[in-house]
mmCIF file of C-alpha atoms and ligand atoms in Angstrom:
data_model
loop_
_atom_site.group_PDB
_atom_site.id
_atom_site.type_symbol
_atom_site.label_atom_id
_atom_site.label_comp_id
_atom_site.label_asym_id
_atom_site.label_seq_id
_atom_site.Cartn_x
_atom_site.Cartn_y
_atom_site.Cartn_z
ATOM 1 C CA MET Z 1 -94.337 -93.577 -165.072
ATOM 2 C CA LEU Z 2 -93.177 -90.607 -166.960
ATOM 3 C CA PRO Z 3 -91.027 -91.053 -170.057
ATOM 4 C CA PRO Z 4 -87.069 -90.460 -169.873
ATOM 5 C CA ILE Z 5 -86.220 -87.133 -171.075
ATOM 6 C CA GLU Z 6 -82.840 -85.940 -171.048
ATOM 7 C CA PHE Z 7 -82.492 -82.083 -170.270
ATOM 8 C CA GLN Z 8 -79.659 -79.837 -171.560
ATOM 9 C CA LYS Z 9 -79.781 -76.280 -171.191
ATOM 10 C CA PRO Z 10 -83.138 -74.372 -171.031
ATOM 11 C CA LEU Z 11 -84.611 -72.858 -173.288
ATOM 12 C CA ILE Z 12 -85.972 -69.994 -171.063
ATOM 13 C CA SER Z 13 -84.542 -69.789 -167.885
ATOM 14 C CA ALA Z 14 -86.162 -69.512 -164.565
ATOM 15 C CA GLU Z 15 -84.667 -66.050 -164.095
ATOM 16 C CA GLN Z 16 -85.813 -64.866 -167.692
ATOM 17 C CA LEU Z 17 -89.429 -65.755 -167.388
ATOM 18 C CA GLU Z 18 -89.599 -63.657 -163.800
ATOM 19 C CA ALA Z 19 -88.249 -60.851 -165.299
ATOM 20 C CA ARG Z 20 -90.881 -60.802 -168.268
ATOM 21 C CA VAL Z 21 -93.300 -61.924 -166.664
ATOM 22 C CA ALA Z 22 -92.666 -58.983 -164.325
ATOM 23 C CA SER Z 23 -92.591 -56.745 -167.971
ATOM 24 C CA LEU Z 24 -95.888 -58.091 -169.198
ATOM 25 C CA ALA Z 25 -97.270 -57.323 -165.674
ATOM 26 C CA GLU Z 26 -96.321 -54.056 -166.289
ATOM 27 C CA GLU Z 27 -97.862 -53.932 -169.769
ATOM 28 C CA ILE Z 28 -101.070 -55.339 -168.887
ATOM 29 C CA ARG Z 29 -101.503 -52.980 -165.274
ATOM 30 C CA ALA Z 30 -100.853 -49.854 -168.054
ATOM 31 C CA ASP Z 31 -103.316 -51.439 -170.756
ATOM 32 C CA TYR Z 32 -106.307 -51.509 -168.459
ATOM 33 C CA ALA Z 33 -105.235 -48.449 -166.513
ATOM 34 C CA GLU Z 34 -108.611 -47.013 -168.052
ATOM 35 C CA ALA Z 35 -111.469 -50.749 -167.741
ATOM 36 C CA VAL Z 36 -114.372 -51.671 -165.591
ATOM 37 C CA LEU Z 37 -112.493 -53.032 -162.441
ATOM 38 C CA PRO Z 38 -112.216 -55.332 -161.692
ATOM 39 C CA ILE Z 39 -110.756 -57.124 -164.963
ATOM 40 C CA SER Z 40 -111.538 -60.963 -164.906
ATOM 41 C CA VAL Z 41 -108.541 -63.638 -165.423
ATOM 42 C CA ILE Z 42 -109.451 -66.320 -166.662
ATOM 43 C CA VAL Z 43 -106.604 -69.258 -166.583
ATOM 44 C CA VAL Z 44 -106.852 -72.414 -169.007
ATOM 45 C CA LEU Z 45 -105.851 -75.215 -166.679
ATOM 46 C CA LYS Z 46 -103.514 -77.065 -166.629
ATOM 47 C CA GLY Z 47 -100.857 -75.505 -168.340
ATOM 48 C CA ALA Z 48 -101.015 -71.625 -167.461
ATOM 49 C CA CYS Z 49 -101.677 -72.308 -163.588
ATOM 50 C CA PHE Z 50 -97.499 -71.568 -163.033
ATOM 51 C CA PHE Z 51 -97.545 -68.234 -165.218
ATOM 52 C CA ALA Z 52 -101.055 -66.733 -163.810
ATOM 53 C CA ILE Z 53 -100.531 -66.823 -160.464
ATOM 54 C CA ASP Z 54 -96.625 -65.695 -161.143
ATOM 55 C CA LEU Z 55 -98.314 -62.942 -163.047
ATOM 56 C CA LEU Z 56 -101.292 -61.778 -160.934
ATOM 57 C CA LYS Z 57 -99.059 -62.098 -158.183
ATOM 58 C CA LYS Z 58 -97.381 -59.330 -159.731
ATOM 59 C CA LEU Z 59 -100.406 -57.415 -161.520
ATOM 60 C CA ASP Z 60 -101.249 -54.231 -159.589
ATOM 61 C CA LEU Z 61 -105.108 -53.754 -160.717
ATOM 62 C CA PRO Z 62 -108.161 -55.363 -158.685
ATOM 63 C CA CYS Z 63 -108.711 -58.349 -160.644
ATOM 64 C CA ARG Z 64 -111.014 -61.786 -160.095
ATOM 65 C CA MET Z 65 -109.970 -65.389 -161.363
ATOM 66 C CA ASP Z 66 -111.745 -68.073 -162.416
ATOM 67 C CA PHE Z 67 -110.137 -70.979 -164.488
ATOM 68 C CA LEU Z 68 -111.783 -72.969 -167.456
ATOM 69 C CA GLN Z 69 -110.159 -76.520 -168.884
ATOM 70 C CA ALA Z 70 -109.755 -77.228 -172.548
ATOM 71 C CA SER Z 71 -107.374 -79.616 -174.294
ATOM 72 C CA SER Z 72 -106.501 -80.335 -178.151
ATOM 73 C CA TYR Z 73 -103.134 -82.125 -177.583
ATOM 74 C CA SER Z 74 -102.235 -85.608 -177.056
ATOM 75 C CA GLY Z 75 -99.099 -87.016 -176.325
ATOM 76 C CA MET Z 76 -96.575 -84.947 -178.595
ATOM 77 C CA GLY Z 77 -99.438 -83.399 -180.855
ATOM 78 C CA SER Z 78 -102.327 -81.506 -181.628
ATOM 79 C CA THR Z 79 -106.156 -83.809 -182.532
ATOM 80 C CA GLY Z 80 -107.388 -80.694 -184.225
ATOM 81 C CA GLU Z 81 -110.518 -80.953 -181.753
ATOM 82 C CA VAL Z 82 -110.997 -78.343 -178.792
ATOM 83 C CA ARG Z 83 -112.467 -80.503 -176.155
ATOM 84 C CA LEU Z 84 -113.906 -78.352 -172.681
ATOM 85 C CA HIS Z 85 -113.754 -80.599 -169.956
ATOM 86 C CA SER Z 86 -114.274 -77.989 -167.455
ATOM 87 C CA ASP Z 87 -115.987 -74.026 -167.551
ATOM 88 C CA ILE Z 88 -116.285 -70.642 -165.540
ATOM 89 C CA THR Z 89 -118.531 -70.534 -162.694
ATOM 90 C CA LEU Z 90 -117.963 -66.516 -162.494
ATOM 91 C CA PRO Z 91 -120.169 -63.983 -163.920
ATOM 92 C CA VAL Z 92 -118.106 -62.409 -166.714
ATOM 93 C CA ALA Z 93 -120.802 -60.408 -168.160
ATOM 94 C CA GLY Z 94 -120.100 -56.631 -168.809
ATOM 95 C CA THR Z 95 -116.425 -57.249 -167.792
ATOM 96 C CA ASP Z 96 -113.120 -56.729 -169.199
ATOM 97 C CA VAL Z 97 -112.300 -60.344 -169.381
ATOM 98 C CA LEU Z 98 -108.205 -61.513 -169.842
ATOM 99 C CA LEU Z 99 -107.398 -65.269 -171.300
ATOM 100 C CA ILE Z 100 -104.511 -66.392 -169.579
ATOM 101 C CA GLU Z 101 -102.943 -69.746 -172.313
ATOM 102 C CA ASP Z 102 -99.991 -71.151 -171.987
ATOM 103 C CA ILE Z 103 -99.118 -71.691 -175.736
ATOM 104 C CA VAL Z 104 -100.445 -70.695 -178.865
ATOM 105 C CA ASP Z 105 -99.305 -73.458 -180.944
ATOM 106 C CA THR Z 106 -101.946 -74.398 -183.818
ATOM 107 C CA GLY Z 107 -104.292 -71.874 -182.432
ATOM 108 C CA LEU Z 108 -107.538 -73.707 -182.047
ATOM 109 C CA THR Z 109 -107.735 -73.581 -178.802
ATOM 110 C CA ALA Z 110 -107.210 -69.954 -178.068
ATOM 111 C CA SER Z 111 -109.273 -69.037 -180.553
ATOM 112 C CA TRP Z 112 -112.183 -71.575 -179.301
ATOM 113 C CA LEU Z 113 -111.762 -70.067 -176.243
ATOM 114 C CA ALA Z 114 -111.608 -66.289 -176.996
ATOM 115 C CA GLN Z 115 -114.888 -67.514 -179.157
ATOM 116 C CA HIS Z 116 -116.666 -68.802 -176.236
ATOM 117 C CA LEU Z 117 -116.084 -66.317 -173.792
ATOM 118 C CA THR Z 118 -117.042 -63.950 -176.004
ATOM 119 C CA SER Z 119 -120.687 -65.955 -175.904
ATOM 120 C CA HIS Z 120 -120.935 -65.034 -171.657
ATOM 121 C CA ARG Z 121 -121.313 -61.021 -173.293
ATOM 122 C CA PRO Z 122 -118.163 -59.389 -171.802
ATOM 123 C CA ALA Z 123 -117.090 -56.133 -172.481
ATOM 124 C CA THR Z 124 -113.787 -57.357 -174.047
ATOM 125 C CA VAL Z 125 -112.121 -60.186 -174.112
ATOM 126 C CA ARG Z 126 -107.856 -60.343 -174.306
ATOM 127 C CA LEU Z 127 -105.384 -62.986 -174.625
ATOM 128 C CA CYS Z 128 -102.272 -63.643 -173.005
ATOM 129 C CA THR Z 129 -100.225 -65.588 -173.770
ATOM 130 C CA LEU Z 130 -96.519 -67.260 -172.162
ATOM 131 C CA LEU Z 131 -95.381 -68.710 -175.089
ATOM 132 C CA ASP Z 132 -96.031 -68.042 -178.772
ATOM 133 C CA LYS Z 133 -95.278 -70.835 -181.283
ATOM 134 C CA PRO Z 134 -96.371 -69.005 -184.997
ATOM 135 C CA SER Z 135 -94.603 -71.831 -187.166
ATOM 136 C CA ALA Z 136 -97.542 -74.074 -186.141
ATOM 137 C CA ARG Z 137 -100.453 -71.831 -186.465
ATOM 138 C CA ARG Z 138 -103.679 -73.381 -188.564
ATOM 139 C CA ILE Z 139 -105.986 -70.964 -187.777
ATOM 140 C CA ALA Z 140 -105.688 -66.492 -187.044
ATOM 141 C CA VAL Z 141 -105.528 -65.776 -183.484
ATOM 142 C CA ARG Z 142 -105.326 -62.218 -182.217
ATOM 143 C CA ILE Z 143 -103.038 -62.215 -178.943
ATOM 144 C CA ASP Z 144 -102.156 -59.102 -177.065
ATOM 145 C CA TYR Z 145 -99.862 -59.570 -174.867
ATOM 146 C CA ILE Z 146 -96.722 -62.608 -175.614
ATOM 147 C CA GLY Z 147 -95.068 -63.288 -173.114
ATOM 148 C CA PHE Z 148 -91.497 -65.480 -175.943
ATOM 149 C CA THR Z 149 -92.395 -66.518 -179.104
ATOM 150 C CA VAL Z 150 -90.632 -69.767 -179.484
ATOM 151 C CA PRO Z 151 -89.214 -71.928 -182.446
ATOM 152 C CA GLU Z 152 -91.201 -75.368 -183.380
ATOM 153 C CA ALA Z 153 -90.420 -77.853 -180.685
ATOM 154 C CA PHE Z 154 -92.200 -79.211 -178.220
ATOM 155 C CA VAL Z 155 -91.418 -77.488 -175.176
ATOM 156 C CA LEU Z 156 -91.899 -78.260 -171.445
ATOM 157 C CA GLY Z 157 -91.891 -77.103 -168.276
ATOM 158 C CA TYR Z 158 -93.475 -73.894 -166.160
ATOM 159 C CA GLY Z 159 -96.792 -75.393 -166.465
ATOM 160 C CA LEU Z 160 -96.109 -77.069 -169.450
ATOM 161 C CA ASP Z 161 -96.345 -81.095 -169.222
ATOM 162 C CA TYR Z 162 -95.632 -83.635 -171.393
ATOM 163 C CA ASP Z 163 -97.996 -86.891 -170.470
ATOM 164 C CA GLU Z 164 -99.214 -84.330 -167.111
ATOM 165 C CA GLY Z 165 -95.154 -84.715 -166.291
ATOM 166 C CA TYR Z 166 -92.887 -81.693 -165.943
ATOM 167 C CA ARG Z 167 -95.071 -79.417 -165.178
ATOM 168 C CA ASN Z 168 -93.463 -78.349 -162.338
ATOM 169 C CA LEU Z 169 -89.728 -77.686 -164.176
ATOM 170 C CA PRO Z 170 -88.887 -73.560 -163.263
ATOM 171 C CA ALA Z 171 -87.499 -72.794 -166.410
ATOM 172 C CA ILE Z 172 -88.971 -74.218 -170.547
ATOM 173 C CA TYR Z 173 -87.145 -76.857 -171.577
ATOM 174 C CA THR Z 174 -87.329 -77.844 -175.724
ATOM 175 C CA VAL Z 175 -88.070 -82.167 -176.182
ATOM 176 C CA GLY Z 176 -86.790 -84.381 -179.240
HETATM 177 P P1 LIG F 201 -103.326 -75.183 -180.311
HETATM 178 O O1 LIG F 201 -104.459 -75.141 -180.176
HETATM 179 O O2 LIG F 201 -102.602 -73.873 -180.287
HETATM 180 O O3 LIG F 201 -102.628 -76.177 -181.170
HETATM 181 O O4 LIG F 201 -102.375 -75.654 -178.376
HETATM 182 C C1 LIG F 201 -102.893 -75.555 -177.486
HETATM 183 C C2 LIG F 201 -102.926 -76.353 -176.172
HETATM 184 O O5 LIG F 201 -101.585 -77.586 -176.880
HETATM 185 C C3 LIG F 201 -101.890 -75.668 -175.498
HETATM 186 O O6 LIG F 201 -102.592 -75.027 -174.382
HETATM 187 C C4 LIG F 201 -100.912 -76.662 -174.659
HETATM 188 O O7 LIG F 201 -101.454 -77.622 -173.444
HETATM 189 C C5 LIG F 201 -100.693 -77.686 -175.878
HETATM 190 N N1 LIG F 201 -99.531 -77.565 -176.446
HETATM 191 C C6 LIG F 201 -99.090 -76.767 -177.564
HETATM 192 N N2 LIG F 201 -97.654 -76.567 -178.442
HETATM 193 C C7 LIG F 201 -97.018 -77.696 -177.009
HETATM 194 C C8 LIG F 201 -95.878 -77.481 -176.827
HETATM 195 O O8 LIG F 201 -95.067 -77.812 -177.163
HETATM 196 N N3 LIG F 201 -95.801 -78.288 -175.527
HETATM 197 C C9 LIG F 201 -96.698 -78.597 -174.628
HETATM 198 N N4 LIG F 201 -96.558 -79.059 -173.571
HETATM 199 N N5 LIG F 201 -98.101 -78.289 -174.747
HETATM 200 C C10 LIG F 201 -98.425 -77.476 -176.138
#
């Protein structure tokens, strides 16, 4: 059973998401014009899936794609500890890596993953996140592309879950 939630007006509508994803794809394409192609796009499961697929469909660049799964959240709060559940299998050494996250909150996961990918000896690692929640930051992390900055609240929808549910909502909502 999913926890019952009453949804009000979305924080970010499906139309806003679509428009921002298109402009982000354009920014990224322009920045990688001189890159060693194809770039390696690494998507953090499961939350960044919807965003990454929409972004890549709009990204006019040769790229390869892989996934890894990490978690640091339980329910609606950070555990403070990052766990890697599955790693990439794509060799990324010497390539330009674009890491795609759903949200940077405390910054622990993104910073841990960027370091982890660096150990695979890529040419560069850049971070793209759909959402940034800077008020919750516990560790400094360099973010190259941010879709939207959100306030200190738990958000869900468009890939982001609450107890594994609600990922398939087409817009982003706040809870609590
Ligand atoms: P961080 O390590 O930056 O604290 O958190 C990263 C992960 O925690 C995100 O990739 C996401 O899975 C989860 N997370 C952080 N804030 C939220 C939130 O507001 N809503 C949801 N659904 N997940 C969140």
